[in-house]
XYZ file of C-alpha atoms in Angstrom:
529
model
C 101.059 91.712 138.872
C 97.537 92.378 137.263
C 98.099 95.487 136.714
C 100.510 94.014 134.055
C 98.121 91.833 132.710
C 96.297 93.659 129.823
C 92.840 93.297 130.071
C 92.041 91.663 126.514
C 95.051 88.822 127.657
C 92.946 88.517 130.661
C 89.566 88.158 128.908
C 91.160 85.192 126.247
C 91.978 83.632 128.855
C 88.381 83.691 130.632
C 87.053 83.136 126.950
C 89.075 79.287 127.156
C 91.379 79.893 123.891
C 93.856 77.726 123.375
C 96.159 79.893 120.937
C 96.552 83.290 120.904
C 97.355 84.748 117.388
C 98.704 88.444 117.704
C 99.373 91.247 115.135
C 100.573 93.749 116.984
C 104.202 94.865 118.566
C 105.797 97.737 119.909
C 106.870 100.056 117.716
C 110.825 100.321 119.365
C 112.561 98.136 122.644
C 111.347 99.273 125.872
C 113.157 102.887 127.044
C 115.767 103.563 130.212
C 117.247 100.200 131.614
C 114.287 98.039 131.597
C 114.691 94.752 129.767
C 112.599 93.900 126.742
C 112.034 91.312 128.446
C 110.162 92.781 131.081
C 108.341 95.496 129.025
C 104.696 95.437 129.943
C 103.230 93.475 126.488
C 105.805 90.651 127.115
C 104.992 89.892 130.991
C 101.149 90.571 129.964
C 101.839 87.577 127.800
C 103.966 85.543 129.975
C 100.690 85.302 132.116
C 98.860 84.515 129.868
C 101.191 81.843 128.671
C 101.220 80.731 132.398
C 97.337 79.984 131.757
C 98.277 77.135 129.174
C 97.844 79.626 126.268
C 100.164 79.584 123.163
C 100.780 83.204 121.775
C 101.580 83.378 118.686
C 102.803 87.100 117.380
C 104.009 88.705 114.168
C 107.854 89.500 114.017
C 107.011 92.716 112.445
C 107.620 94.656 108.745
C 110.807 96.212 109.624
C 113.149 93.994 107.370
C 115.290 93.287 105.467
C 117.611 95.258 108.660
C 119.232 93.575 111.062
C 117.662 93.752 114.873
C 114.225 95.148 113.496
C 112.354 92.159 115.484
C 109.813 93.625 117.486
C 108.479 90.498 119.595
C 111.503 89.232 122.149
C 110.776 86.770 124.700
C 111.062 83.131 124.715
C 107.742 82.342 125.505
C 106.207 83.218 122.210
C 106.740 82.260 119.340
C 107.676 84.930 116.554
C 106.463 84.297 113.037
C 108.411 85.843 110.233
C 107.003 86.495 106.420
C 107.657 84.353 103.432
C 106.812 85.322 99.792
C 105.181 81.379 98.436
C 104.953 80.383 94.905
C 101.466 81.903 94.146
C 100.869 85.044 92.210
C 98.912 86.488 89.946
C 100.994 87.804 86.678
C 99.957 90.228 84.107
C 101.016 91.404 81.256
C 101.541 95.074 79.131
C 101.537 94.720 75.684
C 103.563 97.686 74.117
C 102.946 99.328 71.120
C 106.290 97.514 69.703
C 105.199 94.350 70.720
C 107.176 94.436 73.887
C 105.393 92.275 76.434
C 106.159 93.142 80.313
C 105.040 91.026 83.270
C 103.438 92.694 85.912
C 100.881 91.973 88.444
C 97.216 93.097 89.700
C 94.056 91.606 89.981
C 92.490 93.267 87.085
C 90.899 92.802 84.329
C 92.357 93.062 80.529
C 91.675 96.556 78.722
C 88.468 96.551 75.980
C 89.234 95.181 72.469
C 92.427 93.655 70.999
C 93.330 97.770 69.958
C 96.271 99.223 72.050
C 95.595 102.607 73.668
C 97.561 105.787 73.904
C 100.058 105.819 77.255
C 100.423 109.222 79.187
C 102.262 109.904 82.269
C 100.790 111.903 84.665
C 103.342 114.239 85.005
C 102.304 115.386 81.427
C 98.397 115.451 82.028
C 98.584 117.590 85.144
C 96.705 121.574 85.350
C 96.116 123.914 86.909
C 98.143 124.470 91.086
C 99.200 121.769 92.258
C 98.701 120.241 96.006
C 101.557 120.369 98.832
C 100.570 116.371 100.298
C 100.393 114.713 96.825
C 102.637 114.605 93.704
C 100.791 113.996 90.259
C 102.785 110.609 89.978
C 100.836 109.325 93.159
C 97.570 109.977 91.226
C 95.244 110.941 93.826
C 93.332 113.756 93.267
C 91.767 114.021 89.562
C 91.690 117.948 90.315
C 95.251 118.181 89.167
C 94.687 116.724 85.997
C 93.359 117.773 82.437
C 90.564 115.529 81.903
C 90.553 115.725 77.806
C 94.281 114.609 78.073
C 93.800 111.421 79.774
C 90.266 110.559 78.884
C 90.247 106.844 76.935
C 94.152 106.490 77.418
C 96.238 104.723 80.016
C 97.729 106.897 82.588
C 101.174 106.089 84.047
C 101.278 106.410 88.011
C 103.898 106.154 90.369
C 103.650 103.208 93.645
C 105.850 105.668 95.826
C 106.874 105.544 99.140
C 103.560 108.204 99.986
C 101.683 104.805 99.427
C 103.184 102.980 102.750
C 103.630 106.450 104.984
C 101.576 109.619 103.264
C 98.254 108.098 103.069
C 98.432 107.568 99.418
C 96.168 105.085 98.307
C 95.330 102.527 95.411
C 91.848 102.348 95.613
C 92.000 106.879 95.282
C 93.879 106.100 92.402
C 91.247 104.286 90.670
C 88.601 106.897 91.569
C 90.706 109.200 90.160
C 91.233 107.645 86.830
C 87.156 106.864 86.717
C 86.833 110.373 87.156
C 89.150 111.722 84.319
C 87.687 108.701 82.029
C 91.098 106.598 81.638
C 91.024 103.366 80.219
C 93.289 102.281 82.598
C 96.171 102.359 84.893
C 99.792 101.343 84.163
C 101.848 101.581 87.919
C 105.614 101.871 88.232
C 107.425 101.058 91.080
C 109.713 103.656 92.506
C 112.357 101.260 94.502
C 111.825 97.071 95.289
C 111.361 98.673 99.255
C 108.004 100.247 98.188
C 107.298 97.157 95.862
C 108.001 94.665 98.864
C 105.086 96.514 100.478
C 102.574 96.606 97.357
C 99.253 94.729 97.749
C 97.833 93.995 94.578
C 94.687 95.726 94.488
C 93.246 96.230 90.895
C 95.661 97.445 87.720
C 98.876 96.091 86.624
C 102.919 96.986 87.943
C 105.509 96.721 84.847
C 108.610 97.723 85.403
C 110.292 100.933 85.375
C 111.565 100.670 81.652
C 108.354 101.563 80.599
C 109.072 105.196 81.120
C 111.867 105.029 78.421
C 109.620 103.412 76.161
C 106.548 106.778 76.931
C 109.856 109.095 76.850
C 110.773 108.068 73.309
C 107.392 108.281 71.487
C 106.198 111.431 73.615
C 106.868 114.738 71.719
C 107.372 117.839 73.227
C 107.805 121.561 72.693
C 110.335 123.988 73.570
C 109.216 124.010 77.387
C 109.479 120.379 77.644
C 105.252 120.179 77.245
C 104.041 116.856 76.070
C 102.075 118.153 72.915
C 101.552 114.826 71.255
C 101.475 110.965 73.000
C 102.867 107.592 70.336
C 103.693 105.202 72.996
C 100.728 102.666 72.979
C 100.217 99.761 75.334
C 97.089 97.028 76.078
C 96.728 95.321 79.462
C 96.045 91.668 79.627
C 93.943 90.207 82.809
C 95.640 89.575 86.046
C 92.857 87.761 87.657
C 94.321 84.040 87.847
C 96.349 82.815 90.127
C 99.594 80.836 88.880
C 101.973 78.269 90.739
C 105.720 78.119 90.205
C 106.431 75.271 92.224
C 109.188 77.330 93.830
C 110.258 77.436 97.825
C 109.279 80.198 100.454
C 111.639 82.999 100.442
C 111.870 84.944 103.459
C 109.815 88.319 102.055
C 112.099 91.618 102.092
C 109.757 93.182 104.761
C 109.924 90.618 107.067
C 111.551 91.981 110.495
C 115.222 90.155 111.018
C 117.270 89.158 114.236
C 119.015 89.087 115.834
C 117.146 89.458 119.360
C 117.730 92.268 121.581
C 117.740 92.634 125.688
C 117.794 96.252 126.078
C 116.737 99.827 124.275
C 120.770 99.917 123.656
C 120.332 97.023 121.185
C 122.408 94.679 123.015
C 121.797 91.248 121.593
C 120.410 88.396 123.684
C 120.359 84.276 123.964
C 117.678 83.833 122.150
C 116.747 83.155 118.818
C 113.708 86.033 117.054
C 112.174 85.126 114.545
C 111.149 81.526 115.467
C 109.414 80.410 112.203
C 108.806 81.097 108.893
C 104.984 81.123 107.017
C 103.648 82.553 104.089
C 102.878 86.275 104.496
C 102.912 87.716 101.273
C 99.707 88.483 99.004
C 97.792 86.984 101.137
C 93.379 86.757 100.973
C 91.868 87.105 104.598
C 88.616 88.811 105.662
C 88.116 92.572 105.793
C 85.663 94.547 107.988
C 84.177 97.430 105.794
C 84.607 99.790 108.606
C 87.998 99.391 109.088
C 90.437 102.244 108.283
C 93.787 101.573 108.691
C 94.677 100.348 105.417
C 92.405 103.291 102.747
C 92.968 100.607 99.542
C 90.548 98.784 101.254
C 87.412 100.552 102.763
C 84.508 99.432 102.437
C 85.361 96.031 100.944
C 84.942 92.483 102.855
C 87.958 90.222 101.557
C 91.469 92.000 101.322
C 94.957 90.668 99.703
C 97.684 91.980 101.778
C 101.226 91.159 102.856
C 103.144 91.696 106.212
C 104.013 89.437 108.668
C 100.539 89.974 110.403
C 99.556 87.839 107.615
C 101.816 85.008 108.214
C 101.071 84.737 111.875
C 97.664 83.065 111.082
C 99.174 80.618 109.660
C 101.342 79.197 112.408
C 98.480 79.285 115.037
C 96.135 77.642 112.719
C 98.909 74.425 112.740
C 99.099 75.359 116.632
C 95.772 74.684 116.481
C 95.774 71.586 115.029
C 98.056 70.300 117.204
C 96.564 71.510 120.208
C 93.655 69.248 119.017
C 95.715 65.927 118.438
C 97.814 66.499 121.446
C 95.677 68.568 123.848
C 98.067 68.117 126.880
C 100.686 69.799 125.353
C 102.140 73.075 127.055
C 102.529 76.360 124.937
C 106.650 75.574 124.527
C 105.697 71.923 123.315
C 103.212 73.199 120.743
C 106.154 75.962 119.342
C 108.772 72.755 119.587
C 106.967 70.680 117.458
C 106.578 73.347 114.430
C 109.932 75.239 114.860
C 112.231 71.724 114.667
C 110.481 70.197 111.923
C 110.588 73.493 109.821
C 112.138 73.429 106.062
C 115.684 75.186 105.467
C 115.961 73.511 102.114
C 113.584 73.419 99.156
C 112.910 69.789 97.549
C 116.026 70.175 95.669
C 118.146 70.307 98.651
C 118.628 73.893 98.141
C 119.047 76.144 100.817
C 115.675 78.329 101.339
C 116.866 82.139 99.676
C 116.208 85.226 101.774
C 115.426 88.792 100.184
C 117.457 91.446 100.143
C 117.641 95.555 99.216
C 118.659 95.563 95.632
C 119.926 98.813 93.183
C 117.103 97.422 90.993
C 113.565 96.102 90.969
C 114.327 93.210 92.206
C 115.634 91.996 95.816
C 118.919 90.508 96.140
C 118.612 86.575 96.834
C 121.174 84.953 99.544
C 121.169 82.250 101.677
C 118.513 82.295 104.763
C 119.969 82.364 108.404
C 118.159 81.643 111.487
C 117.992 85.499 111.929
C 115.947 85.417 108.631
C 113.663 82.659 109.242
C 114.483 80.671 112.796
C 113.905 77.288 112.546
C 112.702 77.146 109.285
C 109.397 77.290 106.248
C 106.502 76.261 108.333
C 105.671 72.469 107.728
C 102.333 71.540 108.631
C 102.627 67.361 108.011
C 106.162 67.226 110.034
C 105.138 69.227 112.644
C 102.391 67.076 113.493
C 104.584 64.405 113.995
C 107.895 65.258 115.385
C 108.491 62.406 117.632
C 110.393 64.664 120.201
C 109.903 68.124 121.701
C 111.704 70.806 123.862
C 109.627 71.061 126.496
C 109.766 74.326 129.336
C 107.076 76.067 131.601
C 106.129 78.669 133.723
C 109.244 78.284 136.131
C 111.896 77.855 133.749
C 110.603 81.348 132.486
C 111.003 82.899 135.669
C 114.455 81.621 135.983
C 115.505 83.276 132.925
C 113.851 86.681 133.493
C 115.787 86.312 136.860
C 119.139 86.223 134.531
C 117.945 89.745 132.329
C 120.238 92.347 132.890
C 119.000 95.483 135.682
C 116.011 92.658 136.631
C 115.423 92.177 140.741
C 113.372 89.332 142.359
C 111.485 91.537 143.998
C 110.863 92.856 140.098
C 110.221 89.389 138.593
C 107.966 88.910 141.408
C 105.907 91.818 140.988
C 105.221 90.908 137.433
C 104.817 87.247 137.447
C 104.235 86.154 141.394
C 107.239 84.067 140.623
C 110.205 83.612 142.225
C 113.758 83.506 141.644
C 115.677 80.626 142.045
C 118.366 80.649 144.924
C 121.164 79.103 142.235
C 121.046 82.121 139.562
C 121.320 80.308 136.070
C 121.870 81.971 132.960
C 119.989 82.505 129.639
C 121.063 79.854 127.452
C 120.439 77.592 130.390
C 116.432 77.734 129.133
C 115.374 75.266 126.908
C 114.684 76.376 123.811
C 114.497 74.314 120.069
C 117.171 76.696 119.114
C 120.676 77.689 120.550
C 121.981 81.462 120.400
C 124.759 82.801 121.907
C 125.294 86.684 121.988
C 128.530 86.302 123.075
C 131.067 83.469 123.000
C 134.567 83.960 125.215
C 137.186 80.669 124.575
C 134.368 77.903 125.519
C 130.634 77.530 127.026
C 128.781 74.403 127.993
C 125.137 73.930 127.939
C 122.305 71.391 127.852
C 119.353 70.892 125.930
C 116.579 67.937 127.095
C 114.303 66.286 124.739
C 110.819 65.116 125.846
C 110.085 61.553 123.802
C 105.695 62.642 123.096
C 105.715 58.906 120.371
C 105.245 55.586 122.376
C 107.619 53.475 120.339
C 110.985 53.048 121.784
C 113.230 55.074 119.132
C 117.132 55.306 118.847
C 118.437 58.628 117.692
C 121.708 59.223 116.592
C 122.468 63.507 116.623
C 124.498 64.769 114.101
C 125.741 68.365 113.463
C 126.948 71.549 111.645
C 129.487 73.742 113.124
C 129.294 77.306 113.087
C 132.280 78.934 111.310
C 134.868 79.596 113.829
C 133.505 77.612 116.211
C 134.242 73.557 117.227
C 130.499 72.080 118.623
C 130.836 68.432 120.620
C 127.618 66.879 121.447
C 127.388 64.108 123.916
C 125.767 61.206 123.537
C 125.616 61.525 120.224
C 123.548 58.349 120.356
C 120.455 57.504 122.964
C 117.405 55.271 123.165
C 114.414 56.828 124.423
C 111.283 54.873 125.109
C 107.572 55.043 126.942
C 106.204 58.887 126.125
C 107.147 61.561 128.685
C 110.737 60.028 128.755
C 113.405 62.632 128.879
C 116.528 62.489 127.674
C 119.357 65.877 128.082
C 122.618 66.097 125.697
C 125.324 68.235 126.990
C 126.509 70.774 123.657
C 130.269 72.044 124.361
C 131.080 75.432 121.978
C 134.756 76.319 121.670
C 135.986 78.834 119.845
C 138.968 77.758 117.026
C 141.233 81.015 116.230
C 142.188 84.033 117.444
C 142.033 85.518 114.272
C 138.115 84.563 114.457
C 135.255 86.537 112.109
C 133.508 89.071 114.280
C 130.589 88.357 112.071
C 127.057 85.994 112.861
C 127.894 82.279 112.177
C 125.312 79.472 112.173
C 125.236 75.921 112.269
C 122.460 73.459 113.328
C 121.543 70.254 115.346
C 119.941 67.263 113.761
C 118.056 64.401 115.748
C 117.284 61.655 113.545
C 115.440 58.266 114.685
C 115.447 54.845 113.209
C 111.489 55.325 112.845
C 111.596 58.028 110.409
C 110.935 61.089 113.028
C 113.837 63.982 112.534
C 113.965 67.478 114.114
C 116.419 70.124 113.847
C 117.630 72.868 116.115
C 119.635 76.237 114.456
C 122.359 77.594 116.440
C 123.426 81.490 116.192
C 126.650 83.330 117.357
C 127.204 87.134 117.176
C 130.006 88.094 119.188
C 133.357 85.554 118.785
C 136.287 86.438 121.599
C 138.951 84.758 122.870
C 139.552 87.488 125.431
């Protein structure tokens, strides 16, 4: 079992966190038949979950695909990205008087004058270089220098920037070098634009190359010989608020959950929560090299769901201080049920998706997009009830993974396997998936009462398409705190004709004090058979 345990789990524990905030993830499910489950990061975790320690990790960047989730079990809690109402717009001024919005923190070009544009597939010399393409504007080598000097050099964000080791901040030390007055960026596809981090210069979009192609003459060889299209850059250094609702970012990693490298779907629901992850201002270490845009610097403004994690286990935090009995699956209750799924309108919260143009496709957000909901930090701190579980009830359900022993779950946890095997949607979870659902399936969920008012609740629901859901009670009076109370949730399924496709529903609780929680429900696979 400790050999299991990864050292740095080990040493947060001795260190007396509370919450455990992780940006890391495998990079693909576990190989041969082990569960995911069981793979050596998760039971590392489950330990140190078993110490009274929240973990909190990162869903991972590999959306908008289905099953790209990269953090499985129940016992932490999976944060997916949302793209928030700040930015910081900018603006190109064309020579026409065409004004595009972009974006970039940086400042507006000298002078009210508008300069000369040139692409930098027209300023290149000399041989060229086999790991960069003149668009990505990385070495000024390739460049004639008396071309671009005092003009504004078009670049292209390509998908070298996020895999080839392309970088922004080598694009600016290129243009220095040649003496631009600036940089004008266009964005090859809305993928690479999901994954832009605005470091300085501005992003139009792509029409400004048919505005450069029109006033750009050129000879018989297709040489630019003389350069019309003019543009200015305004400043991009201000933040603006729209007032509009989290979207769940393109990036962000979807469900559902898998149990196995053969992407067989499991009971339970990945991600878990939603928080802002996109343009986001954190700390930097000026030694660190994994990202080049930003070496050297001390404050960075990226995006990923690494940058949304922080976010939930600062409100874990904050709970942990106003109720510091709370267990790790108490703490993830309370923000998961009191999530948003609608913005103040009533509007469902919008998830992004691959468009043909620069801009993602908007639909409606599932629980595979965003779990329970939009993080909400005054709600969650008073939910009134939670779904409580612990260290056994997470042994029980590794017992129930596929190919998993007890002399297995043993070995990695020291627990052991209950003589009545259950099954996985028997754990109790503020959500309800089912991977599969044959004709009908009963199962229970138990609310712990953590308020010491006696409340009434009355539950109400959402069906899943396909699908009939009976709750009982539907009504129940809970009292002192620690007071459970367990609701027995019946699923049949309606046709035989049914969708093969994901349907969703939810579970509300609402008491006559003003505390309301919600629970989504997910099913993938409908059979009668």
């Amino acid at each position: 079992m400790n050999t299991l345990w990864s050292s740095w789990a080990k040493q947060a524990v001795a260190d007396g966190v509370d919450i455990l905030s992780l940006s890391l993830g495998p990079n693909s499910p576990p190989g041969g038949s082990i569960s995911t489950f069981l793979n050596i990061l998760d039971v590392a975790l489950l330990n140190t979950v078993k110490a009274n320690v929240l973990v909190v990790q990162a869903a991972g960047n590999g959306g908008p695909y289905d099953q790209t989730v990269t953090s499985f079990s129940p016992w932490i809690i999976t944060v997916g990205a949302g793209v928030d109402d700040r930015s910081y717009p900018n603006t190109l001024t064309l020579g026409n008087m065409t004004v595009l919005p972009g974006t970039l923190l940086a400042p507006p070009t000298k002078g009210p004058f508008l300069y000369n544009l040139i692409s930098a597939n027209d300023a290149t010399q000399g041989p060229g270089n086999p790991l960069y393409t003149p668009s990505d504007c990385q070495l000024a080598s390739l460049f004639n220098k008396l071309l671009v000097q005092g003009k504004l050099m078009i670049c292209t964000y390509s998908f070298n920037f996020i895999f080839g080791g392309a970088s922004m901040q080598q694009v600016v030390s290129t243009l220095e070098a040649l003496g631009a007055a600036g940089l004008v960026m266009v964005v090859e596809s809305d993928v690479a634009g999901s994954q832009f981090d605005p470091v300085p210069f501005t992003m139009p979009g792509i029409v400004l190359l048919d505005y450069y192609s029109r006033l750009t003459t050129r000879d018989a060889n297709g040489i630019a010989v003389q350069f019309g299209a003019q543009a200015k850059i305004g400043g991009g250094q201000i933040a603006n608020y729209s007032g509009q609702a989290q979207q769940v970012a393109l990036f962000s990693s979807r469900g559902p959950d898998i149990k196995d490298f053969n992407f067989n779907q499991a009971d339970i629901l990945k991600p878990n929560v939603l928080a802002p992850g996109y343009l986001i201002w954190g700390a930097w270490t000026p030694i660190g090299i994994d990202n080049p845009n930003y070496i050297g610097q001390r404050w960075a403004m990226i995006s990923g769901t690494s940058m949304a994690t922080p976010h939930v286990a600062g409100l874990a935090a904050l709970l942990k201080e106003k109720y510091p009995l709370w267990s790790p699956a108490a703490l993830a209750s309370a923000m998961v049920t009191t999530a948003d799924v609608q913005d103040s309108r009533g509007v469902p919260l919008q998830a992004q998706e691959v468009s043909a143009g620069s801009t993602p496709l908007l639909q409606n957000a599932t629980p595979f997009d965003m779990g329970g909901g939009a993080l909400n930090v005054n709600a969650a701190l008073n939910p009134g009830i939670i779904f409580d579980a612990g260290e056994a009830d997470y042994v029980a359900f590794l017992c129930t993974a596929e190919g998993a022993t007890p002399q297995q779950v043993f070995a990695s946890t020291g627990g052991v396997c209950p003589t009545v095997p259950g099954r996985p949607v028997d754990l109790n979870m503020p959500s309800i998936t089912l991977a599969s659902l044959n004709g009908t399936q009963v199962l229970s969920r138990t609310v712990t009462n953590i308020a010491s008012n006696v409340e009434r609740y009355t539950i109400t629901w959402t069906s899943p398409a396909d699908v009939a859901v009976t709750i009982t009670p539907v009504t129940f009076t809970i009292g002192s705190s620690g007071q459970l109370q367990s609701q027995q949730i019946t699923f049949t399924l309606q046709a035989t004709g049914a969708s093969t496709l994901s349907s969703f529903g939810h579970v509300t609780f609402a008491g006559d004090l003003g505390h309301q929680i919600h629970i989504p429900i997910s099913i993938t696979n409908k059979s009668l058979k």
